[in-house]
């Protein structure tokens, strides 16, 4: 069974929401890309996002101007919800509303809350 991209995963580009529905989503100036960006500073085949085992991997395709995540130049990077991808001067936000991540986050928050209350009891609070 091939990797199926998670639902509720999308990009925000120029205030437009673009769902990631394929295993591989390509970016660039060339018309054969999934997301075509009309900017001379963006390479014809600039970058791609691949869905691998529930993670989303951004890979620079040896672009001229580079691919950046949260201001750092990358060759390959695992994306987290809220990451800001920059291709030339085009900014793209990666959003993953996957319930597994939300459940994990809620569990981590719950664990932190219970640890801090136990710590308070140990200190005589």
Short mmCIF file of C-alpha atoms in Angstrom, two decimals:
data_model
loop_
_atom_site.label_atom_id
_atom_site.label_comp_id
_atom_site.label_asym_id
_atom_site.label_seq_id
_atom_site.Cartn_x
_atom_site.Cartn_y
_atom_site.Cartn_z
CA UNK A 1 0.00 0.00 0.00
CA UNK A 2 1.60 3.35 -0.99
CA UNK A 3 2.06 6.20 1.48
CA UNK A 4 -1.15 8.18 1.65
CA UNK A 5 -0.67 11.85 2.54
CA UNK A 6 -2.52 12.83 5.70
CA UNK A 7 -5.67 14.89 5.43
CA UNK A 8 -5.61 18.42 6.81
CA UNK A 9 -2.09 19.10 5.57
CA UNK A 10 -1.74 22.20 3.45
CA UNK A 11 0.33 25.16 2.40
CA UNK A 12 -0.63 28.81 2.65
CA UNK A 13 0.73 30.72 -0.34
CA UNK A 14 -0.24 34.37 -0.90
CA UNK A 15 -3.23 33.98 1.44
CA UNK A 16 -4.47 30.93 -0.50
CA UNK A 17 -4.76 27.47 1.05
CA UNK A 18 -3.33 24.65 -1.09
CA UNK A 19 -3.94 21.10 0.25
CA UNK A 20 -1.10 18.58 -0.08
CA UNK A 21 -2.89 15.63 -1.65
CA UNK A 22 -0.03 13.83 -3.42
CA UNK A 23 2.95 11.82 -2.17
CA UNK A 24 5.24 14.33 -3.90
CA UNK A 25 4.41 18.01 -4.48
CA UNK A 26 6.84 19.96 -6.66
CA UNK A 27 7.49 23.73 -6.76
CA UNK A 28 9.05 25.87 -9.45
CA UNK A 29 8.62 28.17 -12.44
CA UNK A 30 8.15 25.38 -14.99
CA UNK A 31 4.54 24.51 -15.85
CA UNK A 32 5.03 20.79 -15.08
CA UNK A 33 5.31 21.55 -11.33
CA UNK A 34 2.37 20.95 -9.01
CA UNK A 35 2.73 24.48 -7.67
CA UNK A 36 3.89 26.95 -10.31
CA UNK A 37 5.45 30.14 -8.93
CA UNK A 38 5.89 33.00 -11.41
CA UNK A 39 9.06 34.60 -10.11
CA UNK A 40 12.31 34.87 -12.09
CA UNK A 41 14.35 34.18 -8.91
CA UNK A 42 12.71 30.76 -8.48
CA UNK A 43 14.31 27.88 -10.37
CA UNK A 44 12.36 25.95 -12.99
CA UNK A 45 12.33 22.91 -10.66
CA UNK A 46 13.06 24.51 -7.30
CA UNK A 47 11.95 22.15 -4.50
CA UNK A 48 9.56 19.37 -3.52
CA UNK A 49 7.68 18.10 -0.47
CA UNK A 50 7.42 14.31 -0.06
CA UNK A 51 5.13 12.45 2.31
CA UNK A 52 7.17 9.69 3.98
CA UNK A 53 5.84 7.58 6.88
CA UNK A 54 3.63 10.36 8.23
CA UNK A 55 6.35 13.02 7.91
CA UNK A 56 6.68 15.72 5.29
CA UNK A 57 10.17 16.19 3.88
CA UNK A 58 11.14 19.36 1.99
CA UNK A 59 14.01 18.91 -0.48
CA UNK A 60 15.80 21.62 -2.44
CA UNK A 61 16.28 20.50 -6.07
CA UNK A 62 19.67 22.26 -6.45
CA UNK A 63 17.95 25.59 -6.95
CA UNK A 64 19.98 28.70 -7.71
CA UNK A 65 18.57 30.92 -4.95
CA UNK A 66 18.14 28.17 -2.35
CA UNK A 67 15.32 26.89 -0.18
CA UNK A 68 14.92 28.20 3.37
CA UNK A 69 12.90 27.01 6.37
CA UNK A 70 12.43 29.48 9.20
CA UNK A 71 15.29 31.57 7.78
CA UNK A 72 17.83 28.72 7.51
CA UNK A 73 19.01 27.39 4.16
CA UNK A 74 18.28 23.69 3.78
CA UNK A 75 19.06 20.87 1.37
CA UNK A 76 16.55 18.51 3.01
CA UNK A 77 14.40 19.06 6.09
CA UNK A 78 11.50 17.48 8.00
CA UNK A 79 8.68 20.03 8.13
CA UNK A 80 6.73 20.87 11.28
CA UNK A 81 3.39 22.62 11.37
CA UNK A 82 3.90 26.37 11.28
CA UNK A 83 7.25 26.22 9.45
CA UNK A 84 7.85 29.12 7.07
CA UNK A 85 9.33 28.03 3.72
CA UNK A 86 11.00 30.70 1.60
CA UNK A 87 11.74 30.22 -2.11
CA UNK A 88 13.43 33.38 -3.40
CA UNK A 89 11.12 36.07 -1.97
CA UNK A 90 8.01 33.85 -1.91
CA UNK A 91 6.93 32.74 1.56
CA UNK A 92 4.90 29.59 2.12
CA UNK A 93 3.54 28.37 5.45
CA UNK A 94 3.35 24.61 6.05
CA UNK A 95 0.36 23.57 8.19
CA UNK A 96 -0.29 20.05 9.47
CA UNK A 97 -3.57 19.68 11.38
CA UNK A 98 -3.02 15.93 11.65
CA UNK A 99 -4.89 14.56 14.70
CA UNK A 100 -1.93 12.36 15.70
CA UNK A 101 0.19 15.48 16.13
CA UNK A 102 -2.58 17.28 18.00
CA UNK A 103 -3.09 14.24 20.27
CA UNK A 104 0.66 13.98 20.91
CA UNK A 105 0.84 17.71 21.68
CA UNK A 106 -2.11 17.47 24.08
CA UNK A 107 -0.50 14.48 25.81
CA UNK A 108 2.82 16.32 26.15
CA UNK A 109 1.01 19.35 27.61
CA UNK A 110 -0.90 17.10 30.00
CA UNK A 111 2.35 15.42 31.11
CA UNK A 112 3.96 18.82 31.72
CA UNK A 113 0.95 19.96 33.77
CA UNK A 114 0.97 16.85 35.96
CA UNK A 115 4.77 17.07 36.49
CA UNK A 116 4.56 20.72 37.57
CA UNK A 117 1.69 19.98 40.00
CA UNK A 118 3.63 17.03 41.46
CA UNK A 119 6.70 19.25 41.78
CA UNK A 120 4.59 21.84 43.61
CA UNK A 121 3.40 19.17 46.08
CA UNK A 122 6.98 18.00 46.64
CA UNK A 123 8.03 21.57 47.46
CA UNK A 124 5.20 21.89 49.99
CA UNK A 125 3.11 24.27 47.84
#
